[in-house]
Short mmCIF file of C-alpha atoms in Angstrom, two decimals:
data_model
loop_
_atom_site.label_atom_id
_atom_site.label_comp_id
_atom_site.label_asym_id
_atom_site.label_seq_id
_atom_site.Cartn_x
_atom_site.Cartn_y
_atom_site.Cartn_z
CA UNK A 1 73.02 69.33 104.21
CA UNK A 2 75.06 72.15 104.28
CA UNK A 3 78.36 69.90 103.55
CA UNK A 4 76.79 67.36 101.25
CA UNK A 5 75.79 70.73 99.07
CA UNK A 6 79.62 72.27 99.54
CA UNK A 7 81.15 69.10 98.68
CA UNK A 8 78.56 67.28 96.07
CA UNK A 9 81.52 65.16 94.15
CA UNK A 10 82.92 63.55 97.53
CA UNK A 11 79.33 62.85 98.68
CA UNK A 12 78.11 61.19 95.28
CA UNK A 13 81.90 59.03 95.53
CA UNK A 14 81.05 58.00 99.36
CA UNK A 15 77.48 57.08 98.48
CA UNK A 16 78.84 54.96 95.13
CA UNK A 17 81.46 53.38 97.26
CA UNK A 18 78.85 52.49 100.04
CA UNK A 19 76.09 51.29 97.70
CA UNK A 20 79.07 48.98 95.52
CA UNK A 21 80.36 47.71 98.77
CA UNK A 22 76.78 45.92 99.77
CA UNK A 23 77.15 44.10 95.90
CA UNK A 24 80.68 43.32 96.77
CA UNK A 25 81.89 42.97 100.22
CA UNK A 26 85.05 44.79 101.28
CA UNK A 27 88.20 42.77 101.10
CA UNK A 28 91.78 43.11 100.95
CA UNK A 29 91.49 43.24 97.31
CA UNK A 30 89.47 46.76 97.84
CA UNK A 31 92.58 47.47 100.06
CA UNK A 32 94.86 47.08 97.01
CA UNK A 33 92.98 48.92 94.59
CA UNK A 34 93.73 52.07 96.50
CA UNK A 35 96.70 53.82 94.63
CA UNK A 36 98.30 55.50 97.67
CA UNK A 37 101.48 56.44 95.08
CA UNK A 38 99.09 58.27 93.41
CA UNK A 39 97.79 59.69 96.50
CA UNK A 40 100.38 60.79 98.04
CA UNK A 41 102.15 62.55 94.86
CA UNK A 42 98.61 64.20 95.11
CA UNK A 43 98.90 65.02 98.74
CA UNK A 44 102.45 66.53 97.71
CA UNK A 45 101.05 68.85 94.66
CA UNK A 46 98.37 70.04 97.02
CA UNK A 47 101.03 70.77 99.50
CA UNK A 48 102.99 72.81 96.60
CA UNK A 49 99.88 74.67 95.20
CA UNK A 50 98.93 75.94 98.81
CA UNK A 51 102.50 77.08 99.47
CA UNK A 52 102.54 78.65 96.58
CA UNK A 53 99.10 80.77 96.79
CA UNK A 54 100.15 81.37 100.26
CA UNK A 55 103.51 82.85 98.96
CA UNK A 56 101.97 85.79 97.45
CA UNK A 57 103.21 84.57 93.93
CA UNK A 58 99.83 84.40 92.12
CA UNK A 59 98.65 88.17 92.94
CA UNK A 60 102.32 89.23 91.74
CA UNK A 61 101.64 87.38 88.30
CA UNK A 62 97.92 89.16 88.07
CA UNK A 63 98.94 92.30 89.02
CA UNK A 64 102.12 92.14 86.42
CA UNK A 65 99.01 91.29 84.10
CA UNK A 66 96.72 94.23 84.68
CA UNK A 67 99.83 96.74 84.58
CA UNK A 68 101.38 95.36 81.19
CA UNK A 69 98.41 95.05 79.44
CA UNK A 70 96.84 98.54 78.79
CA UNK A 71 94.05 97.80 77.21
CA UNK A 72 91.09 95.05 77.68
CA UNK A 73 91.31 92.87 74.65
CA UNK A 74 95.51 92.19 75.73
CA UNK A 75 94.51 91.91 79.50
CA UNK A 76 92.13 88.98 78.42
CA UNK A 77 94.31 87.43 76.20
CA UNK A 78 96.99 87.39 79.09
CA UNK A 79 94.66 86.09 81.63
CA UNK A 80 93.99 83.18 79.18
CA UNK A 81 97.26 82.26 78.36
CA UNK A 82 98.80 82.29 81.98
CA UNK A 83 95.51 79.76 83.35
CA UNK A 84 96.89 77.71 80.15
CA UNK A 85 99.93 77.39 81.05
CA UNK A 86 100.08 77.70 84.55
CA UNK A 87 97.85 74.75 84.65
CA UNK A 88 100.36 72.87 83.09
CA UNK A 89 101.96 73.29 86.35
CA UNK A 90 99.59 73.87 89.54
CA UNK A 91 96.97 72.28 88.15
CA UNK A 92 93.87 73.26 86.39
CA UNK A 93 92.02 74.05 89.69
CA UNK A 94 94.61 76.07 91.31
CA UNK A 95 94.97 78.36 88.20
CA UNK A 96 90.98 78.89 88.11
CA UNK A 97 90.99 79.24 91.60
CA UNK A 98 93.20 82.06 91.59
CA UNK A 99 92.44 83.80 88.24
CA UNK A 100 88.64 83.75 88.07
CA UNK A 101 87.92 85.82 90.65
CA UNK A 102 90.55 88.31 89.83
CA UNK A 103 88.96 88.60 85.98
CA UNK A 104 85.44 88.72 87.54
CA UNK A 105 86.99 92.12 89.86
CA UNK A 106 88.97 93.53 86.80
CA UNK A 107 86.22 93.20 84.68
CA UNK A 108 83.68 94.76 87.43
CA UNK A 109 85.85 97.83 87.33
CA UNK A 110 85.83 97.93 84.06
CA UNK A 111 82.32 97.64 83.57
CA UNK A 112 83.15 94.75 80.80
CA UNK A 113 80.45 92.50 82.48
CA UNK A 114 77.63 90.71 81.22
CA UNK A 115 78.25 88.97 78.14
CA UNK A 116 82.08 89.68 77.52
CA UNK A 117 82.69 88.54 81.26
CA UNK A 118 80.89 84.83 81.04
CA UNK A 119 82.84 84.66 77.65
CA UNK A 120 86.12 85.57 79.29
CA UNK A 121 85.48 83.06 82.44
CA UNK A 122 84.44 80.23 80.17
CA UNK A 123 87.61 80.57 77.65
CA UNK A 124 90.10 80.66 80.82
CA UNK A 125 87.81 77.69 82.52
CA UNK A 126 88.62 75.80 78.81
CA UNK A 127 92.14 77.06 78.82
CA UNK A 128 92.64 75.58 82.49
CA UNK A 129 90.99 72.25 81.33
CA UNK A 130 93.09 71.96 78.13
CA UNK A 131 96.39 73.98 79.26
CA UNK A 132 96.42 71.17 82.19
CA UNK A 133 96.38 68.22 80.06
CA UNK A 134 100.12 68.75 78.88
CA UNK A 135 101.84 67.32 81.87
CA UNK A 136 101.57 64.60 83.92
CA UNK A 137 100.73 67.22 87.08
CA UNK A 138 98.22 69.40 85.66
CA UNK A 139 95.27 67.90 86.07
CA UNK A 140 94.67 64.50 88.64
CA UNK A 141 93.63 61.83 85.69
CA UNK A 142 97.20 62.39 84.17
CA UNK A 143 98.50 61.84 87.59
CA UNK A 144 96.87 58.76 88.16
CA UNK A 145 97.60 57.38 84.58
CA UNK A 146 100.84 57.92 84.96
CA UNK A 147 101.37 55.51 88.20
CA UNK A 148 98.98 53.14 86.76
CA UNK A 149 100.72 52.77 83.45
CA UNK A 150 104.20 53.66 84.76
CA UNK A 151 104.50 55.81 82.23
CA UNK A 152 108.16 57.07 81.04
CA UNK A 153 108.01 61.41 80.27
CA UNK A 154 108.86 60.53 76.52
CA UNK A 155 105.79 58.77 76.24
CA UNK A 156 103.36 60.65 77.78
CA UNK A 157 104.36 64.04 76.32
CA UNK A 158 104.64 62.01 72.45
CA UNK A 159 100.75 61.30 73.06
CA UNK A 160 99.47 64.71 74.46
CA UNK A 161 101.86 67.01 73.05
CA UNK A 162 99.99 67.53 69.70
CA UNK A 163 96.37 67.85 71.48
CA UNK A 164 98.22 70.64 73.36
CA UNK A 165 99.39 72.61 70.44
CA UNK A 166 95.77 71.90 68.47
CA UNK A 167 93.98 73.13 71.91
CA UNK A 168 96.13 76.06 71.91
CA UNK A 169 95.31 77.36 68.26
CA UNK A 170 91.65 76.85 68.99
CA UNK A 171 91.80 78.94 72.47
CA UNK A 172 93.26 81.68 70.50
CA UNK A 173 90.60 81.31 67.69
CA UNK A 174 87.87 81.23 69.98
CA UNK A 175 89.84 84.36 71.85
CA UNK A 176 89.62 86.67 68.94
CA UNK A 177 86.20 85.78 67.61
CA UNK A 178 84.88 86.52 70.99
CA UNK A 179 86.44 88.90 72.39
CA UNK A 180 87.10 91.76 70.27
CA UNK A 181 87.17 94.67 72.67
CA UNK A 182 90.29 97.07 72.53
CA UNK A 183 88.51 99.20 75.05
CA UNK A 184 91.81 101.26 77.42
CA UNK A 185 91.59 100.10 80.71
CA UNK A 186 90.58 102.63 83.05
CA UNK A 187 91.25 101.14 86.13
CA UNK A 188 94.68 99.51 88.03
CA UNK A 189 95.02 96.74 90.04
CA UNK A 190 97.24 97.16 93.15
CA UNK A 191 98.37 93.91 94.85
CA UNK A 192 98.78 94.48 98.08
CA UNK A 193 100.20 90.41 99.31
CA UNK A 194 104.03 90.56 99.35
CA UNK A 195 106.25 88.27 97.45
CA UNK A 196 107.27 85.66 99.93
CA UNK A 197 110.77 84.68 97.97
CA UNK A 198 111.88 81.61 100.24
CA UNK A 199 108.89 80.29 100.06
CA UNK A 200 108.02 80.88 96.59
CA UNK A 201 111.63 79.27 96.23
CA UNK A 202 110.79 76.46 98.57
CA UNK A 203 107.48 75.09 96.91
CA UNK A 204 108.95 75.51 93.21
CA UNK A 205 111.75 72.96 93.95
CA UNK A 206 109.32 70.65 95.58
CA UNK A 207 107.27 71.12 92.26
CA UNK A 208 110.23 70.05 90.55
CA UNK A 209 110.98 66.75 92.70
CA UNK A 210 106.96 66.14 92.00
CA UNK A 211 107.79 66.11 88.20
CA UNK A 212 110.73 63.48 88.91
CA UNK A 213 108.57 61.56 90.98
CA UNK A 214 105.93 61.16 88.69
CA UNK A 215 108.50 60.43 86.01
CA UNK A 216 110.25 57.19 88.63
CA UNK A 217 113.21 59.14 88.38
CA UNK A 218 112.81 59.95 92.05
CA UNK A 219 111.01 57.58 94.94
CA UNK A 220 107.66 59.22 95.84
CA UNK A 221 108.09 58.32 99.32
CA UNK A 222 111.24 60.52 99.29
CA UNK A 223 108.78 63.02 98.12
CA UNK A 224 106.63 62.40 99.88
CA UNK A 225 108.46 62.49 103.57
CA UNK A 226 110.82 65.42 102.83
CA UNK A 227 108.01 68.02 102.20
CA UNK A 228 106.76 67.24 105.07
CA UNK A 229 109.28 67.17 107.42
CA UNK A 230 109.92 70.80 105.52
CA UNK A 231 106.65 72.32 105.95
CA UNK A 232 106.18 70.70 109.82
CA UNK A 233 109.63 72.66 110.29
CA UNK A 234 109.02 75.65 108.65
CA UNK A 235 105.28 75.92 107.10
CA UNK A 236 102.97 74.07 109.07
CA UNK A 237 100.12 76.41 108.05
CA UNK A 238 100.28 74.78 105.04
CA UNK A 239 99.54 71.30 106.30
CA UNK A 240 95.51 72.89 107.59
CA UNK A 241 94.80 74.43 103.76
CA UNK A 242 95.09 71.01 101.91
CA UNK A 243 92.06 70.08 100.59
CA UNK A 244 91.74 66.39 102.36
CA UNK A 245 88.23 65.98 101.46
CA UNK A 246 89.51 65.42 98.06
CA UNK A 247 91.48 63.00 99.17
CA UNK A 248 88.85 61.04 100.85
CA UNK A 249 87.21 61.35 97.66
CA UNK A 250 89.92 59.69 95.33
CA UNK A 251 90.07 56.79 97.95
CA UNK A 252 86.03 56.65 97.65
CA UNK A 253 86.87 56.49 93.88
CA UNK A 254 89.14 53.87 93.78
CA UNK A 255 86.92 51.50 95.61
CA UNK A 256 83.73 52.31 93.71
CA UNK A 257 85.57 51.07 90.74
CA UNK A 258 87.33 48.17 92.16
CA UNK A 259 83.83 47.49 93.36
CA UNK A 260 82.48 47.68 89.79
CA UNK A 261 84.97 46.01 87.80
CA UNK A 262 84.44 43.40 90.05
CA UNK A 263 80.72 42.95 88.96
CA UNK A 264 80.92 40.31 85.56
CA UNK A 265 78.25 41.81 83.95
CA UNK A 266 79.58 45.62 84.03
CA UNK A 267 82.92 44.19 83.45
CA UNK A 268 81.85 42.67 80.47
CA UNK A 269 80.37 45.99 79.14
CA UNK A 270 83.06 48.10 79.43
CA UNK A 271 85.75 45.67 78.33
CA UNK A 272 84.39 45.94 74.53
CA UNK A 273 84.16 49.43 73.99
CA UNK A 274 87.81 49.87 75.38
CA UNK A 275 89.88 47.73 72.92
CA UNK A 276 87.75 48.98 70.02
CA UNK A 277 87.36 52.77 70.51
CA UNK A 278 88.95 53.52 74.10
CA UNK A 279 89.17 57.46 73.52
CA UNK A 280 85.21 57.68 72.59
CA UNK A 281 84.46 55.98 75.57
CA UNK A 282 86.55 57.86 77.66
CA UNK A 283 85.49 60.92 76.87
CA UNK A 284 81.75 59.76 76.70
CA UNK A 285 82.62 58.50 80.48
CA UNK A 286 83.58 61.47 81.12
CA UNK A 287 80.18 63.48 80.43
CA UNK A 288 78.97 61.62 82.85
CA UNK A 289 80.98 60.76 85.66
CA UNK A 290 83.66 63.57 85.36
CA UNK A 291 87.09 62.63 83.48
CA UNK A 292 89.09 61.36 87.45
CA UNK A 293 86.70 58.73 87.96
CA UNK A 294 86.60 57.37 84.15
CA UNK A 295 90.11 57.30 83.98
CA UNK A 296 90.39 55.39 87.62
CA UNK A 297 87.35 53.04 86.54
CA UNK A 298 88.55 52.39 82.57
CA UNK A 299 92.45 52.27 83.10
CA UNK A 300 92.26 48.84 83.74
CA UNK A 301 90.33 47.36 80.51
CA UNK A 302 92.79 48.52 78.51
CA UNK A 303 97.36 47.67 78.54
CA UNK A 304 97.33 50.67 76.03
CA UNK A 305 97.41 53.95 78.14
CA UNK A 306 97.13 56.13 74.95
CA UNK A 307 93.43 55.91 74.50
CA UNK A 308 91.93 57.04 78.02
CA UNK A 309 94.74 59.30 78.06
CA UNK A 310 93.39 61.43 75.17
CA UNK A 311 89.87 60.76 75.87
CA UNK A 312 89.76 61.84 79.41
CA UNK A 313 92.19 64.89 79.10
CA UNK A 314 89.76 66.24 75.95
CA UNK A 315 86.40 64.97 77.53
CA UNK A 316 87.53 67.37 80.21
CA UNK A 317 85.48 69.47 77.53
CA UNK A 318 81.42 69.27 77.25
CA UNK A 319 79.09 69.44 80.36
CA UNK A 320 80.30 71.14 83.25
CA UNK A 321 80.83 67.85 85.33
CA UNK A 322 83.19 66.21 82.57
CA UNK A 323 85.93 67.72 84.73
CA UNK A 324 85.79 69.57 88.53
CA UNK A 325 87.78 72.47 87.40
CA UNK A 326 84.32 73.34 85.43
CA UNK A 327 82.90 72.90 88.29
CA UNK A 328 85.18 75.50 89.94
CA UNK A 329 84.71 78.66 87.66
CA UNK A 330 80.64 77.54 87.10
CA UNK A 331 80.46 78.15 91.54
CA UNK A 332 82.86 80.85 91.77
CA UNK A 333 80.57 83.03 89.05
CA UNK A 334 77.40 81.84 90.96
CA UNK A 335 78.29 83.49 93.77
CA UNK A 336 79.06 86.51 91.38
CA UNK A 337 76.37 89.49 92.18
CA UNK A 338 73.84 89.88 89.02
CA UNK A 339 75.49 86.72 87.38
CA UNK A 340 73.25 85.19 84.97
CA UNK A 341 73.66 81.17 84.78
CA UNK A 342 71.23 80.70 81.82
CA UNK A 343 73.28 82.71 79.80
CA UNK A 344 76.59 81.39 81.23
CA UNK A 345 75.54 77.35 80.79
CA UNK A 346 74.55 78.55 76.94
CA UNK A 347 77.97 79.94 76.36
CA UNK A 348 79.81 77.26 78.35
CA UNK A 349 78.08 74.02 76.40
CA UNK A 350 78.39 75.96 73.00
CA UNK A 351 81.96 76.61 73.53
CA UNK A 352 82.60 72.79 75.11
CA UNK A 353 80.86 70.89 72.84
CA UNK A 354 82.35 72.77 69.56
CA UNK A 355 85.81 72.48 71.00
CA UNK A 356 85.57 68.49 72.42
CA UNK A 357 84.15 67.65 68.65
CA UNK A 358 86.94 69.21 66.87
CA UNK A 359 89.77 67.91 68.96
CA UNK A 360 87.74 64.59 69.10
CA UNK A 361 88.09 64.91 65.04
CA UNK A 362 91.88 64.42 65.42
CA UNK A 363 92.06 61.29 66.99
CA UNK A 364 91.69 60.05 63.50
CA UNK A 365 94.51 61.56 62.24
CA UNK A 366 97.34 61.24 65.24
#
């Protein structure tokens, strides 16, 4: 019980891929509907983002933060902006990961809890979730659309790009509408983990081969076998902190819906709704099954990549299992002492909701 509640999302994709596989009976077919390229890019990004926490590199970058700042309102504002963009990079989870709990201590010290610290948590949790969709590695549904559609970078970045900008603006709206407070800081933040510079050095130019491998320019097998010959030489700590549970659970994923597209009469449901409004339903998916899964299980109804593109990167947005990044922030604050949930579900669907309908507005216009 203890591991089914820990890891809930790989224990709902084992039970879907069990219960599909009685209504359709493994085959080699279910073999081939596993995307190991997009596995093992994944594999490699999880390799990067541990190297890099492990580096020291994220605690230099927070502790920059609370030293530049000065004041509360600009320490926020910074916080926010470096989960947006360095989603873009190591992923929406990583960035959560390692900023959350470093605005839930600042804020603690600064006795700025409460109300302005759920607001705070939920704007970077929507930062991570919208900062990520603006390249192909920030968040796992880009990664797999990419390999499924082979997607060249001019492409991709033509179709997000604008979303990015628009999501953006409306982070920084939100930002100064709710939190207004110019209050001095009064305490400092000493980092006391070491910049590890090779390493640092190390996982940044594997992040870079990622991109090209993502892009075709480079084999993802090259990848693939060169990082790890690298960190079995020189990192093999590294290897034990990758999260292969989620692995397991893309792999559960992929066979749940190879299992379900194989089933006429859900086939025939979902094909409709995907050549006449693809980015509704895959956002609508979303809400319901979490934005990885609906972009695995829709990618196929549709040879036009741009709707479940949009529609899964913005229905990231909306109830807090649209996208596991939510997911992420909503357990770290759990475990926060005094935190109130009612208060921070209010804030978090108000925010989500308001935020998915707007940018769900310009899908009309783009």
């Amino acid at each position: 019980m203890h591991f089914i509640k820990n890891e809930i999302v790989f224990s709902i994709a084992l039970l879907l891929a069990v219960l599909t596989s009685f209504i359709v009976p493994p085959s080699m077919e279910t073999v081939n509907a596993i995307d190991f390229r997009t596995l093992s890019l994944l594999f490699a990004l999880m390799g990067v983002s541990e190297g890099l926490k492990a580096s020291g590199l994220f605690p230099v970058i927070a502790d920059t933060l609370s030293r530049k700042s000065g004041n509360r309102r600009r320490l926020s504002l910074l916080l926010i902006l470096i989960v947006f963009f360095s989603s873009m990079l190591f992923t929406n989870d990583v960035a959560l990961l390692m900023f959350v709990p470093f605005s839930l201590i600042i804020m603690h010290k600064e006795k700025a809890e409460g109300g302005y610290a759920i607001r705070l948590v939920v704007l970077e949790t929507i930062a991570a979730n919208l900062g990520s969709m603006a390249t192909p590695v920030g968040n796992p549904q880009n990664l797999f659309i990419c390999s499924h559609f082979s997607l060249m970078a001019s492409d991709f970045f033509r179709t997000i790009l604008p979303y990015s900008i628009i999501s953006l603006a409306l982070i920084l709206i939100a930002f100064f509408i709710l939190l207004p407070d110019k209050q001095k800081l009064t305490s400092d933040h000493e980092n006391t983990i070491p910049l590890k510079r090779k390493k640092t050095a190390l996982y940044l130019a594997f992040l870079f081969l990622a991109l090209l491998a993502v892009f075709h320019v480079l084999d993802y097998r090259i990848l693939l076998l060169s990082e790890l010959v690298l960190i079995l030489i020189f990192d093999r700590k590294t290897l034990l902190r990758i999260d292969y549970i989620l692995l397991l659970t893309f792999v559960c994923f992929f066979i749940f819906s190879a299992n379900i597209r194989s089933i006429d009469a859900v086939r025939n449901m979902l094909y409709s709704p995907m050549q006449s409004h693809p980015v509704l339903t895959s956002a609508i998916a979303s809400q319901i099954i979490s934005n990885v899964p609906s972009a695995i299980l829709l990618s196929p109804f549709t040879e036009h990549f741009e709707g479940v593109l949009i529609g899964t990167d913005i229905g990231g947005l909306g109830t807090p299992i649209a996208s596991l990044a939510s997911l992420i922030s909503l357990k770290i604050y759990a475990k926060k002492e005094n935190a109130n949930m009612k208060r921070y579900l209010a804030v978090f669907l108000s925010l989500n909701v308001i935020m998915l309908l707007i940018l769900a507005m310009f899908t009309f216009i783009f």
